[in-house]
């Protein structure tokens, strides 16, 4: 499934396909063989692709990572000038004093 998605994306965008072909062109056949592929057949899947870009999964769920990221981005907004930023700097100062080596 991932190969066909990759091939569909390249088939749908001529610029990406040209870039991929330019990247592969200077590679030696032996280098590609060591990965288990033949240079002559690398783009066969692209030729068979229907040219429709892969569909993005519109259904996403909140998870810990997304929640934390959203929270941090919200808190960081104007952190240098808002009250929250001043409070964080004050707490940081006291933490630095407490954690200094004696």
GROMACS .gro file of C-alpha atoms in nm:
model
  102
    1UNK     CA    1   0.000   0.000   0.000
    2UNK     CA    2   0.278   0.245   0.086
    3UNK     CA    3   0.454   0.179  -0.245
    4UNK     CA    4   0.140   0.257  -0.442
    5UNK     CA    5   0.084   0.576  -0.239
    6UNK     CA    6   0.441   0.681  -0.314
    7UNK     CA    7   0.399   0.597  -0.681
    8UNK     CA    8   0.064   0.777  -0.705
    9UNK     CA    9   0.213   1.089  -0.549
   10UNK     CA   10   0.500   1.092  -0.799
   11UNK     CA   11   0.268   1.020  -1.092
   12UNK     CA   12   0.041   1.307  -0.988
   13UNK     CA   13   0.322   1.562  -0.966
   14UNK     CA   14   0.562   1.584  -1.264
   15UNK     CA   15   0.799   1.808  -1.068
   16UNK     CA   16   0.840   1.549  -0.790
   17UNK     CA   17   0.884   1.272  -1.047
   18UNK     CA   18   1.156   1.467  -1.228
   19UNK     CA   19   1.331   1.535  -0.899
   20UNK     CA   20   1.318   1.166  -0.804
   21UNK     CA   21   1.454   1.064  -1.146
   22UNK     CA   22   1.736   1.320  -1.118
   23UNK     CA   23   1.822   1.186  -0.774
   24UNK     CA   24   1.836   0.825  -0.892
   25UNK     CA   25   2.017   0.890  -1.223
   26UNK     CA   26   2.372   0.926  -1.085
   27UNK     CA   27   2.344   0.622  -0.856
   28UNK     CA   28   2.541   0.315  -0.958
   29UNK     CA   29   2.348  -0.001  -1.044
   30UNK     CA   30   2.546  -0.193  -0.782
   31UNK     CA   31   2.441   0.049  -0.508
   32UNK     CA   32   2.074   0.002  -0.589
   33UNK     CA   33   2.121  -0.375  -0.624
   34UNK     CA   34   2.254  -0.397  -0.268
   35UNK     CA   35   1.913  -0.268  -0.149
   36UNK     CA   36   1.739  -0.541  -0.346
   37UNK     CA   37   1.612  -0.334  -0.638
   38UNK     CA   38   1.703  -0.297  -1.002
   39UNK     CA   39   1.765   0.053  -1.128
   40UNK     CA   40   1.578  -0.018  -1.451
   41UNK     CA   41   1.259  -0.110  -1.265
   42UNK     CA   42   1.257   0.154  -0.989
   43UNK     CA   43   0.989   0.363  -1.156
   44UNK     CA   44   0.774   0.077  -1.291
   45UNK     CA   45   0.519   0.129  -1.014
   46UNK     CA   46   0.492   0.497  -1.111
   47UNK     CA   47   0.411   0.397  -1.470
   48UNK     CA   48   0.130   0.173  -1.341
   49UNK     CA   49  -0.006   0.438  -1.102
   50UNK     CA   50  -0.330   0.612  -1.181
   51UNK     CA   51  -0.189   0.956  -1.109
   52UNK     CA   52  -0.426   1.033  -0.823
   53UNK     CA   53  -0.249   1.166  -0.516
   54UNK     CA   54  -0.292   0.950  -0.206
   55UNK     CA   55  -0.586   1.047   0.008
   56UNK     CA   56  -0.498   1.200   0.337
   57UNK     CA   57  -0.662   1.055   0.641
   58UNK     CA   58  -0.893   1.339   0.741
   59UNK     CA   59  -0.993   1.157   1.052
   60UNK     CA   60  -0.741   1.227   1.324
   61UNK     CA   61  -0.778   1.202   1.692
   62UNK     CA   62  -0.650   1.396   1.984
   63UNK     CA   63  -0.369   1.217   2.158
   64UNK     CA   64  -0.113   1.318   2.418
   65UNK     CA   65   0.131   1.448   2.160
   66UNK     CA   66  -0.126   1.670   1.982
   67UNK     CA   67  -0.263   1.800   2.310
   68UNK     CA   68   0.082   1.886   2.447
   69UNK     CA   69   0.187   2.047   2.119
   70UNK     CA   70  -0.127   2.261   2.103
   71UNK     CA   71  -0.081   2.361   2.467
   72UNK     CA   72   0.286   2.455   2.423
   73UNK     CA   73   0.219   2.653   2.105
   74UNK     CA   74  -0.059   2.843   2.281
   75UNK     CA   75   0.157   2.914   2.586
   76UNK     CA   76   0.456   3.020   2.375
   77UNK     CA   77   0.258   3.282   2.186
   78UNK     CA   78   0.402   3.622   2.287
   79UNK     CA   79   0.584   3.455   2.578
   80UNK     CA   80   0.844   3.734   2.586
   81UNK     CA   81   0.586   4.005   2.650
   82UNK     CA   82   0.288   3.856   2.835
   83UNK     CA   83   0.227   3.796   3.207
   84UNK     CA   84   0.275   3.422   3.178
   85UNK     CA   85   0.622   3.478   3.032
   86UNK     CA   86   0.716   3.707   3.320
   87UNK     CA   87   0.593   3.445   3.570
   88UNK     CA   88   0.792   3.170   3.396
   89UNK     CA   89   1.107   3.383   3.401
   90UNK     CA   90   1.057   3.454   3.772
   91UNK     CA   91   1.012   3.084   3.851
   92UNK     CA   92   1.316   3.004   3.635
   93UNK     CA   93   1.523   3.256   3.831
   94UNK     CA   94   1.430   3.099   4.166
   95UNK     CA   95   1.491   2.749   4.029
   96UNK     CA   96   1.833   2.857   3.906
   97UNK     CA   97   1.917   2.998   4.250
   98UNK     CA   98   1.803   2.678   4.424
   99UNK     CA   99   1.990   2.453   4.187
  100UNK     CA  100   2.323   2.638   4.196
  101UNK     CA  101   2.621   2.439   4.310
  102UNK     CA  102   2.727   2.531   4.660
   0.00000   0.00000   0.00000
